[in-house]
Short mmCIF file of N, CA, C and O in Angstrom, two decimals:
data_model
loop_
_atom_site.label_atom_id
_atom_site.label_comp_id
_atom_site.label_asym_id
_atom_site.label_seq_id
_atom_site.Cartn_x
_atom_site.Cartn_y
_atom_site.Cartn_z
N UNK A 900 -104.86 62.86 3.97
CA UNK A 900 -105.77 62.34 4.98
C UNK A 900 -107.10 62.05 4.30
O UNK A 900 -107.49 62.84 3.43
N UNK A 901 -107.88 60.92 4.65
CA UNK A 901 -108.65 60.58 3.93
C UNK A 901 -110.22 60.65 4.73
O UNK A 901 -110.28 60.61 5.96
N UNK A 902 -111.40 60.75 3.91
CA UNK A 902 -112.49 61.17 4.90
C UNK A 902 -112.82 59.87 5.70
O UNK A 902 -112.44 58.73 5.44
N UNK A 903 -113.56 60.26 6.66
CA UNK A 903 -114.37 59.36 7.62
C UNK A 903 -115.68 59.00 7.30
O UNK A 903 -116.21 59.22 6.21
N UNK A 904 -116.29 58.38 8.37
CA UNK A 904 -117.48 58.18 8.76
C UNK A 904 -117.94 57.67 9.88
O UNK A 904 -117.83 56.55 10.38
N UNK A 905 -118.43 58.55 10.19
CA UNK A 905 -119.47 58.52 11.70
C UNK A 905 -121.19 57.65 11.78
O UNK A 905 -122.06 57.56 10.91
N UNK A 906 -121.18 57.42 12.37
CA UNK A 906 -122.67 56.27 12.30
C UNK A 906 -123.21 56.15 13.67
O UNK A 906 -123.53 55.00 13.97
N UNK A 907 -123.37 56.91 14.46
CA UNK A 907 -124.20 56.71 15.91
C UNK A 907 -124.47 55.28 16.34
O UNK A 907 -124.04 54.86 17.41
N UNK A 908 -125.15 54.56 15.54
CA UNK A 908 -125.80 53.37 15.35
C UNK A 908 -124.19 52.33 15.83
O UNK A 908 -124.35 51.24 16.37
N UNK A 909 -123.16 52.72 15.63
CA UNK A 909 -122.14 51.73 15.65
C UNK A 909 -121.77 51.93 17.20
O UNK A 909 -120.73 51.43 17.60
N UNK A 910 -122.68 52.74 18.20
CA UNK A 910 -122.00 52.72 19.16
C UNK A 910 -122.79 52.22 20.41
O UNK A 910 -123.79 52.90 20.65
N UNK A 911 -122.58 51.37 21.10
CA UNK A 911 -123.38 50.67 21.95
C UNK A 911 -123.12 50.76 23.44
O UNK A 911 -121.95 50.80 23.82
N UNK A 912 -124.05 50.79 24.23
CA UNK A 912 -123.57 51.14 25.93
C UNK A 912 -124.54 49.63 26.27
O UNK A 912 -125.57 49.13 25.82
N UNK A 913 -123.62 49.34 27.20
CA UNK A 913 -124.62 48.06 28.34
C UNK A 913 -124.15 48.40 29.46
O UNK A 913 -122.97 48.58 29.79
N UNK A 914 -125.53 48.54 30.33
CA UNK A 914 -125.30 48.40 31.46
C UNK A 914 -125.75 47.39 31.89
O UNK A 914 -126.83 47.06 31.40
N UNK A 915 -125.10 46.42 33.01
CA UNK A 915 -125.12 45.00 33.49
C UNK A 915 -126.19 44.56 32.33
O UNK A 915 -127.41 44.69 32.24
N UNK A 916 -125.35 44.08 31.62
CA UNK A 916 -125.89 43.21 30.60
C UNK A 916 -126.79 43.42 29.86
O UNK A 916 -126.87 42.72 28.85
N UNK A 917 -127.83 44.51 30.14
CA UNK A 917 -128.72 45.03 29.45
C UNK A 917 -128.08 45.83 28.01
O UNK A 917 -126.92 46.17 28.26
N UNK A 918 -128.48 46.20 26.66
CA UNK A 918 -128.18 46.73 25.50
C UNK A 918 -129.15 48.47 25.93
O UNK A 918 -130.34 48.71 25.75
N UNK A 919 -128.52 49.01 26.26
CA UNK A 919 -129.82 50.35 26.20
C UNK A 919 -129.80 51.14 25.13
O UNK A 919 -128.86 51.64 24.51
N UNK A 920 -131.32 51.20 24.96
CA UNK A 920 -131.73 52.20 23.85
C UNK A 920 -132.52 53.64 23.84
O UNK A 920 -133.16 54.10 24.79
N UNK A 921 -132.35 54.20 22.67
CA UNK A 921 -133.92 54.99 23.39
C UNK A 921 -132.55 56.29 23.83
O UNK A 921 -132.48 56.80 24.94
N UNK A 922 -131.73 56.57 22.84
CA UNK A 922 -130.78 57.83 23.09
C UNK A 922 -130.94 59.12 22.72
O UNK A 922 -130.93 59.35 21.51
N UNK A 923 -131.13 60.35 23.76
CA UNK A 923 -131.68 61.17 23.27
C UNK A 923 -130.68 62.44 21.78
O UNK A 923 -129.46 62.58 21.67
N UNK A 924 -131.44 62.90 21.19
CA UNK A 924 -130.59 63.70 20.14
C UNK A 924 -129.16 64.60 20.60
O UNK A 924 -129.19 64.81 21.81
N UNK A 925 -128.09 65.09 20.00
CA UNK A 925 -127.12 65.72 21.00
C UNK A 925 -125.91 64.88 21.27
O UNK A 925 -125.41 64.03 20.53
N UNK A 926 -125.44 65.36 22.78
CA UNK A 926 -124.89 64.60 23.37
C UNK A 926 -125.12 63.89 24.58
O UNK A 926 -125.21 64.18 25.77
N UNK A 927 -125.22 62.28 23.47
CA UNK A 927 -126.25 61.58 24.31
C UNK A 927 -125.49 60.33 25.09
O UNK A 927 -126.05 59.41 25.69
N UNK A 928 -123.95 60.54 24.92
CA UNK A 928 -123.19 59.76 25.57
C UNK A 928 -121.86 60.61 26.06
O UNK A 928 -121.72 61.73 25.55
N UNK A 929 -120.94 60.19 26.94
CA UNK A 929 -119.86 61.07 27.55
C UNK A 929 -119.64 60.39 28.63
O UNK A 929 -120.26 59.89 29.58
N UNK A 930 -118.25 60.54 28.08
CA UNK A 930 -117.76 59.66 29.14
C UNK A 930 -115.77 60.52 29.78
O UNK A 930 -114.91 60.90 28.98
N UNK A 931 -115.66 60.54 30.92
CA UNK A 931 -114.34 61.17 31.23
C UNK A 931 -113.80 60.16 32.59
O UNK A 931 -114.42 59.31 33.23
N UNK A 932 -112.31 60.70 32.74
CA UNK A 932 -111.63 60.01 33.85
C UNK A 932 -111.75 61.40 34.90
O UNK A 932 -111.70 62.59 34.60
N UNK A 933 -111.92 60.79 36.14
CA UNK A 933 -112.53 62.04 37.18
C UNK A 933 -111.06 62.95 37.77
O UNK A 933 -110.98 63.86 38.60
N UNK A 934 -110.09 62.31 37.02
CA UNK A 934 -108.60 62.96 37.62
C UNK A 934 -107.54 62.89 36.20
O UNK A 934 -107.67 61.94 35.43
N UNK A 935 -106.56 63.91 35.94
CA UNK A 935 -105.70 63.77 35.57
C UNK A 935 -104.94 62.51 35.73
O UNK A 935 -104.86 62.05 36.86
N UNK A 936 -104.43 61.96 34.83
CA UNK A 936 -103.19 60.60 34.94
C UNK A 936 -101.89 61.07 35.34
O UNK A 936 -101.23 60.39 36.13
N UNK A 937 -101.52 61.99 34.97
CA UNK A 937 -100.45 63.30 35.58
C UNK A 937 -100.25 64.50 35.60
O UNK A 937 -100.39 65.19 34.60
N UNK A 938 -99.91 64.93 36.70
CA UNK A 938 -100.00 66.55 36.93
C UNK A 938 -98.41 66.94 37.52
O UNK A 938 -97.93 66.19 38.37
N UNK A 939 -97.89 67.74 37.22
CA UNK A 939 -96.38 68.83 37.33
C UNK A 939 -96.71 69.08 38.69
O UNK A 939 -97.76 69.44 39.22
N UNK A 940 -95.47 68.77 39.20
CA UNK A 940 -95.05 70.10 40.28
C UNK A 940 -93.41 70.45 39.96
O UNK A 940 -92.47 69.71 39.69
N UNK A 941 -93.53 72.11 40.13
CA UNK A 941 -92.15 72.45 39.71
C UNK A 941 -92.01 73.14 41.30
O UNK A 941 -92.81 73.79 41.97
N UNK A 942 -90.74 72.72 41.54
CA UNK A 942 -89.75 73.20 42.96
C UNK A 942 -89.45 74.84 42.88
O UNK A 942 -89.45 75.47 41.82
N UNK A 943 -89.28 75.25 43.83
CA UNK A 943 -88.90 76.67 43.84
C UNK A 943 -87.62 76.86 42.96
O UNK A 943 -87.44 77.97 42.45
N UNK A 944 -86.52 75.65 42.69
CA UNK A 944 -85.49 75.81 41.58
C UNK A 944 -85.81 75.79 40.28
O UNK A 944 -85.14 76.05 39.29
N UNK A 945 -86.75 75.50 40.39
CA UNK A 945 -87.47 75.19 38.48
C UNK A 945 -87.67 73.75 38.19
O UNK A 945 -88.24 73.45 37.14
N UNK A 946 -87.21 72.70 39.11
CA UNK A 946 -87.04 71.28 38.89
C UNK A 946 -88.54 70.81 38.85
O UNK A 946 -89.32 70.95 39.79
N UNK A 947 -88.76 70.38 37.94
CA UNK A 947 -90.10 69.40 38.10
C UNK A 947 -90.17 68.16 37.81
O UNK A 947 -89.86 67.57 36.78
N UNK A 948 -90.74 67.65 39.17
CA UNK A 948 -91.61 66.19 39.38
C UNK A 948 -92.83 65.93 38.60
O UNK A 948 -93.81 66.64 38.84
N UNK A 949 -92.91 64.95 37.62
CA UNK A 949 -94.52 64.72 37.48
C UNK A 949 -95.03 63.61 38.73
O UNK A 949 -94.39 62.90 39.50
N UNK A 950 -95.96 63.77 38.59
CA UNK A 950 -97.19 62.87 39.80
C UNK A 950 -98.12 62.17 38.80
O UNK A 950 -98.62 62.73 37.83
N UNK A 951 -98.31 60.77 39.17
CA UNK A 951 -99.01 60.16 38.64
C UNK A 951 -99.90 59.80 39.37
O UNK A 951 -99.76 59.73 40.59
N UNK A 952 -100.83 59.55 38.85
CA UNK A 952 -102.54 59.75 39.81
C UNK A 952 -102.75 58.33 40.06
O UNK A 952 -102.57 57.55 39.12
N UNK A 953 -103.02 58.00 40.92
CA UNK A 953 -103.69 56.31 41.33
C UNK A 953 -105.37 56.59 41.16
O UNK A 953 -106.10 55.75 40.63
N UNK A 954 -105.64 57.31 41.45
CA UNK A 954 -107.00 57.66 40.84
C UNK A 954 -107.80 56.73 39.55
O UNK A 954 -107.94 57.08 38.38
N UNK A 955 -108.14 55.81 40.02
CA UNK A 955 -108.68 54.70 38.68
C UNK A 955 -110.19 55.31 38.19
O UNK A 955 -110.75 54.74 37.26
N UNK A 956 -110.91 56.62 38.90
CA UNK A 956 -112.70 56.73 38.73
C UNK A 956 -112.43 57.33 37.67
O UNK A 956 -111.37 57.85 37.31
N UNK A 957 -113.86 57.23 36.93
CA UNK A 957 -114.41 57.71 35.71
C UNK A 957 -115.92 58.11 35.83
O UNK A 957 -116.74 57.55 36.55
N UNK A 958 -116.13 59.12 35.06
CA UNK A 958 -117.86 59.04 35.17
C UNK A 958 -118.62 58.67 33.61
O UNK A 958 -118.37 59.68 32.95
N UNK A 959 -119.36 57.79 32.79
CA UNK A 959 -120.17 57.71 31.77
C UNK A 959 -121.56 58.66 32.11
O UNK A 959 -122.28 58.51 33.10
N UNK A 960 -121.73 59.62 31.10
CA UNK A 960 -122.94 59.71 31.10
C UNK A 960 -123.76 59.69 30.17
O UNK A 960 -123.41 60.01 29.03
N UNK A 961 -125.12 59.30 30.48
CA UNK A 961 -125.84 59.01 29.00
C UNK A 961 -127.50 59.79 29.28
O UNK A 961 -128.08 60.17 30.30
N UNK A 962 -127.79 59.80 28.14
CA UNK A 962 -128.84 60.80 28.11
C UNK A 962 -129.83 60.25 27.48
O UNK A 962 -129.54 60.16 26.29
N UNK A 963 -131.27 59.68 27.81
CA UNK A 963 -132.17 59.05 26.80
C UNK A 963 -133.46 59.70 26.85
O UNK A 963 -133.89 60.40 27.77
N UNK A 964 -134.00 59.40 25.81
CA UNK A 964 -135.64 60.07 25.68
C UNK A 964 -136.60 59.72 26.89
O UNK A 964 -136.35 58.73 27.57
N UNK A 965 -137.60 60.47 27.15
CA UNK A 965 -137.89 60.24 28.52
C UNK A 965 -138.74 58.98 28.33
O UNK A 965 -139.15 58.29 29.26
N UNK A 966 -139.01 58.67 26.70
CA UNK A 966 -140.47 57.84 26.53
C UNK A 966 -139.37 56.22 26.25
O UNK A 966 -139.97 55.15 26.14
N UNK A 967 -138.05 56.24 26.18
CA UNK A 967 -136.97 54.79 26.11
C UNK A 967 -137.43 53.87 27.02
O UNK A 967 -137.40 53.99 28.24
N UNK A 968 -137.95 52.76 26.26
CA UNK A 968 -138.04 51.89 27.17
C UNK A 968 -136.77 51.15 28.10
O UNK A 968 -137.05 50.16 28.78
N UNK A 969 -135.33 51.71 28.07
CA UNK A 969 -134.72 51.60 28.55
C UNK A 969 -134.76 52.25 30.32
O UNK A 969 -134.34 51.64 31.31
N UNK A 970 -135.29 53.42 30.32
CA UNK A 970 -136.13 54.16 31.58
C UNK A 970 -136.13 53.42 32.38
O UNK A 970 -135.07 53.51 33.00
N UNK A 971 -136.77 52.67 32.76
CA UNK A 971 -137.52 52.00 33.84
C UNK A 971 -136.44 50.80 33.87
O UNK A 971 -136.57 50.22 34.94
N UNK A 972 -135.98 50.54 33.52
CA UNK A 972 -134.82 49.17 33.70
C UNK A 972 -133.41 49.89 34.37
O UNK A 972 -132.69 49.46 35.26
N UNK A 973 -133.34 50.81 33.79
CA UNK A 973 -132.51 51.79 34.72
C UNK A 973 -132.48 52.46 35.70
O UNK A 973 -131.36 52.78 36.11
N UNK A 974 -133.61 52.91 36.41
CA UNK A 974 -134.34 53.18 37.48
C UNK A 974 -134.87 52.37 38.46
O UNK A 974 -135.18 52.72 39.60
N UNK A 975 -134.98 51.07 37.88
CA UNK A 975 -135.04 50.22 38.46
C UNK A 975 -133.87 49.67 39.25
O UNK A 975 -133.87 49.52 40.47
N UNK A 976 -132.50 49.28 38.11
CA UNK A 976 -131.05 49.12 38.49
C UNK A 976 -130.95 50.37 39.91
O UNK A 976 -130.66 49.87 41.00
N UNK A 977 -131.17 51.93 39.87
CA UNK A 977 -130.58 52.76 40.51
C UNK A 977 -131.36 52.66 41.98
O UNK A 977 -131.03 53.15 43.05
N UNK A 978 -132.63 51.76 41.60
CA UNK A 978 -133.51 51.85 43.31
C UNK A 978 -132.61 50.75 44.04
O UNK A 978 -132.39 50.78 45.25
N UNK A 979 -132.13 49.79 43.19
CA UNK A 979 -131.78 48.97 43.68
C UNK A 979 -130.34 48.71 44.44
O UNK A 979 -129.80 47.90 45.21
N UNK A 980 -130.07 49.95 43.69
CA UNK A 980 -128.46 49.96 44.76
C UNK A 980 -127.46 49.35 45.01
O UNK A 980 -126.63 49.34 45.92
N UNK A 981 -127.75 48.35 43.20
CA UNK A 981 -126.81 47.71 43.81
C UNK A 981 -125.50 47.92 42.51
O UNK A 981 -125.76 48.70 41.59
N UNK A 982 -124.06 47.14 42.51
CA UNK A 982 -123.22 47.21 41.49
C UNK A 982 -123.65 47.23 40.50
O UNK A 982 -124.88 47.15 40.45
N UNK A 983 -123.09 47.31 39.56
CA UNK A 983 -123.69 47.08 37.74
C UNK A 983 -121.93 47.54 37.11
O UNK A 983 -121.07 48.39 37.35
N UNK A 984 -122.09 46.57 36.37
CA UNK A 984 -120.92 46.90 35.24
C UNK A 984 -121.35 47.66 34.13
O UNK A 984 -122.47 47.46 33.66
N UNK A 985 -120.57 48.52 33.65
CA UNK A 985 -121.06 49.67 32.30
C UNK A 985 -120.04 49.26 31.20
O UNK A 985 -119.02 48.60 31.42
N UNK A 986 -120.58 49.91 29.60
CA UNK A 986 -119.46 49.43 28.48
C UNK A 986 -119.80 50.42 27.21
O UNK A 986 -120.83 50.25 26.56
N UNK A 987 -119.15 51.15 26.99
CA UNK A 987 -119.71 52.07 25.76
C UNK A 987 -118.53 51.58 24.59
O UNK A 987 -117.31 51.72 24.65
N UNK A 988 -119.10 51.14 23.85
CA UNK A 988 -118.41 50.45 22.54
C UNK A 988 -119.07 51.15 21.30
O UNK A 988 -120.19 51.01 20.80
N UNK A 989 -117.32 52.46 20.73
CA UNK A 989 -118.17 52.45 19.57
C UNK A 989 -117.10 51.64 18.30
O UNK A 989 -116.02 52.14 17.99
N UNK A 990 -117.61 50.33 17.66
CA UNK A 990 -117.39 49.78 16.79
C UNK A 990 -117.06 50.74 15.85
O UNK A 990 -115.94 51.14 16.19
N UNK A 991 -117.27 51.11 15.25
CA UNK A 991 -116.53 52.09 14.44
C UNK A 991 -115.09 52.89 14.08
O UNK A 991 -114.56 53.39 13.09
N UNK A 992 -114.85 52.75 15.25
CA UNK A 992 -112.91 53.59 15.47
C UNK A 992 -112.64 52.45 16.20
O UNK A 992 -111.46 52.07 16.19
N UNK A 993 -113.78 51.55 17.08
CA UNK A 993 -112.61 50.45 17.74
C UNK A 993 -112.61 51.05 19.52
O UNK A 993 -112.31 50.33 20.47
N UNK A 994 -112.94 52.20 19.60
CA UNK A 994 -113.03 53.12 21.38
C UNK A 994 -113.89 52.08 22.12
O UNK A 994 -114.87 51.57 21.59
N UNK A 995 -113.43 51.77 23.47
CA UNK A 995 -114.62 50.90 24.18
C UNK A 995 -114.04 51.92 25.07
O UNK A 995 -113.13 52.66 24.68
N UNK A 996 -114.68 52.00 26.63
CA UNK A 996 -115.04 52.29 27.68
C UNK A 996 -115.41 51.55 28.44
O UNK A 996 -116.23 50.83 27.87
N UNK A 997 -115.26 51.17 29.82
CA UNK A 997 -115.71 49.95 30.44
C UNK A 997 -115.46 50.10 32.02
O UNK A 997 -114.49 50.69 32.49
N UNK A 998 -116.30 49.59 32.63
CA UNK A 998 -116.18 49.43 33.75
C UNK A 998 -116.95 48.11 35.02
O UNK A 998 -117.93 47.67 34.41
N UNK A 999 -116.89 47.45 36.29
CA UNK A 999 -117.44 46.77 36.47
C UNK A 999 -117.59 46.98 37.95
O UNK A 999 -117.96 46.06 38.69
N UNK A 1000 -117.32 48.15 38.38
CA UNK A 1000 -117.92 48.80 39.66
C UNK A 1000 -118.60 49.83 39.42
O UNK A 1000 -117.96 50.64 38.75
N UNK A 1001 -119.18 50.01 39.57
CA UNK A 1001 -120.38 51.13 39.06
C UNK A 1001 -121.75 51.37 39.54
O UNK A 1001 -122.74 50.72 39.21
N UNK A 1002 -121.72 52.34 40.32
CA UNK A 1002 -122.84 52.63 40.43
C UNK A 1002 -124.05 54.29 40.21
O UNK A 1002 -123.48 55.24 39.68
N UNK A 1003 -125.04 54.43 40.47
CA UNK A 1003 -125.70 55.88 39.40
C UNK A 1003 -125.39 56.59 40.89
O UNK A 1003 -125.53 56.23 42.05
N UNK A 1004 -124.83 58.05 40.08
CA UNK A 1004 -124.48 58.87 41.11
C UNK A 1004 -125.72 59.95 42.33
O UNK A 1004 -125.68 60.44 43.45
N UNK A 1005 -127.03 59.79 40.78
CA UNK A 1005 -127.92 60.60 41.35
C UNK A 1005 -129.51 60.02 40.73
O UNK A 1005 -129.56 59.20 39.81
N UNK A 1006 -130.41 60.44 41.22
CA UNK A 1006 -131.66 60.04 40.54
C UNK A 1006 -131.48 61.07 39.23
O UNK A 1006 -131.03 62.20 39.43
N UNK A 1007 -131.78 60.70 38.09
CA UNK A 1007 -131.71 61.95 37.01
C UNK A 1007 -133.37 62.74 37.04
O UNK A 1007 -134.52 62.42 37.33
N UNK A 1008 -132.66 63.87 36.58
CA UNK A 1008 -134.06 64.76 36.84
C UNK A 1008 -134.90 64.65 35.56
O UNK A 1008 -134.59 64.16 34.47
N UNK A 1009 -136.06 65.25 35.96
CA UNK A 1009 -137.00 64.95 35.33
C UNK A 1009 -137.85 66.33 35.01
O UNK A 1009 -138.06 67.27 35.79
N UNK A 1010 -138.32 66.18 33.52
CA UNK A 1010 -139.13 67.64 33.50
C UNK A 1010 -140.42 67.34 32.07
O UNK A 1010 -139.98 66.54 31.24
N UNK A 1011 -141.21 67.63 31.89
CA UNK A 1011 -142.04 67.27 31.10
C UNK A 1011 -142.70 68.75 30.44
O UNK A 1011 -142.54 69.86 30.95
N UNK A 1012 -143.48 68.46 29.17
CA UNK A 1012 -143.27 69.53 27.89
C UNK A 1012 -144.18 69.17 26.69
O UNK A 1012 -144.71 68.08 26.43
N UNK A 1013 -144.24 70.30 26.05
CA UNK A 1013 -144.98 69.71 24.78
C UNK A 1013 -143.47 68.58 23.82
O UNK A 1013 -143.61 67.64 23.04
N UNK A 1014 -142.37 69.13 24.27
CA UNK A 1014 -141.57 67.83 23.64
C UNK A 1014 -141.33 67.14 24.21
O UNK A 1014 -141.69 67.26 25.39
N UNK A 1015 -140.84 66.37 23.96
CA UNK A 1015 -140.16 65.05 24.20
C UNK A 1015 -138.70 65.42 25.21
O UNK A 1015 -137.72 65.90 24.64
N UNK A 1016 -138.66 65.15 26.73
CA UNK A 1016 -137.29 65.62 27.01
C UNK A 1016 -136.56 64.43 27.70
O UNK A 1016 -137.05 63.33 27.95
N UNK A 1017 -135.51 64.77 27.91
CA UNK A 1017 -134.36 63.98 28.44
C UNK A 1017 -134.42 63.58 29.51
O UNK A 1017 -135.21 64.30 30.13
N UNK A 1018 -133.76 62.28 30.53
CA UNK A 1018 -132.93 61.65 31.59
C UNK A 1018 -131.82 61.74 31.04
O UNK A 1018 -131.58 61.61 29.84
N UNK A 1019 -131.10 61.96 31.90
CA UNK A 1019 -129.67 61.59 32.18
C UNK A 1019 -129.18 61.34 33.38
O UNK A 1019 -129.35 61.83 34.50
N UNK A 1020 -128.58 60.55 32.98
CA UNK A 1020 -127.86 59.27 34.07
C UNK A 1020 -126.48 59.29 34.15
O UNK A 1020 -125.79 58.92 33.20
N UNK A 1021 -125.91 59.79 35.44
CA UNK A 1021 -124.57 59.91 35.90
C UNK A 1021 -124.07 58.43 36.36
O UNK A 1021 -124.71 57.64 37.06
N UNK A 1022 -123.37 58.33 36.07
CA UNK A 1022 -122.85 56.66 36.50
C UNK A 1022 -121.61 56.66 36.79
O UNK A 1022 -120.91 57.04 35.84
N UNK A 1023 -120.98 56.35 37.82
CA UNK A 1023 -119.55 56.67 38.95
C UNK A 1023 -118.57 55.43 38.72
O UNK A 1023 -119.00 54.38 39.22
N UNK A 1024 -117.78 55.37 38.31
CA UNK A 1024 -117.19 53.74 37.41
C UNK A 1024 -116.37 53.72 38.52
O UNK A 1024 -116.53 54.87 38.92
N UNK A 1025 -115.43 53.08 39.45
CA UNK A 1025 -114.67 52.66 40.15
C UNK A 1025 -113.53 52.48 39.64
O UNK A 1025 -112.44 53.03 39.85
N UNK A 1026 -114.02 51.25 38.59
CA UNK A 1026 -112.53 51.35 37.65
C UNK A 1026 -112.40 51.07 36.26
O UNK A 1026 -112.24 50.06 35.58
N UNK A 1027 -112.59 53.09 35.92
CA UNK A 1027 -112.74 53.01 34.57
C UNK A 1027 -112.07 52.76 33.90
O UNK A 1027 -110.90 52.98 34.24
N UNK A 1028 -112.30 52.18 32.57
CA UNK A 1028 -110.89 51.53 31.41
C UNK A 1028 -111.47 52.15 30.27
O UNK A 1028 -112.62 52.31 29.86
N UNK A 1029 -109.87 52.60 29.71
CA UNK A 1029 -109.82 52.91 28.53
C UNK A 1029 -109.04 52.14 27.72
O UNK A 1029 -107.86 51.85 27.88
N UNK A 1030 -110.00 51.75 26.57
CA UNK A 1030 -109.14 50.39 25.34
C UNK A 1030 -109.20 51.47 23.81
O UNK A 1030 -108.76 51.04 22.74
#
């Protein structure tokens, strides 16, 4: 097996069309499907059914410095209430993430410091894809 390489820089999120920047240190992206694709049920004989989930949601979340000029374009998107398509592409392995119902689940909180701290932004995909 041969080594890798990782590069942050190769991995890109847009929301409706925007490129956002301004990612905080950590984990500053994450992304999951909000349900199993299949789950067991075994019968009182031992027989088991799998179940496959129709469940298409996903949640992305991303985390940026509070001073990103990405901030306010995103806050802006979340006053506004309205759809937005999301896309986390990291070029590097080839992983995208994607979605084009989407909207922010919550206002992200806010806290201020002698450092520099975080937003994070929950974003509710409708119908998340995995490529």
């Amino acid at each position: 097996m041969g080594a890798t390489t990782h590069n942050f820089k190769n991995t890109i999120v847009i929301i409706d069309g925007v490129i956002i920047t301004g990612f905080m240190d950590g984990d500053a992206i994450s992304t999951s499907k909000n349900e199993d694709d299949v789950t067991a049920h075994v019968g009182a004989g031992g027989d088991v059914t799998f179940n496959e989930s129709n469940d298409p949601t996903g949640t992305v979340t991303i985390t940026l410095k509070q001073d990103s000029s990405s901030v306010p374009i995103l806050d802006a998107l979340h006053k506004s209430k309205k759809m937005f398509s999301v896309e986390v592409n990291d070029t590097g392995n080839g992983k995208r993430i994607s979605g084009i119902e989407c909207r922010f689940s919550k206002t992200p909180d806010a806290s201020w410091g002698p450092e520099v701290t975080g937003r994070e932004y929950s974003i509710l995909v409708a119908d998340f894809k995995e490529d």
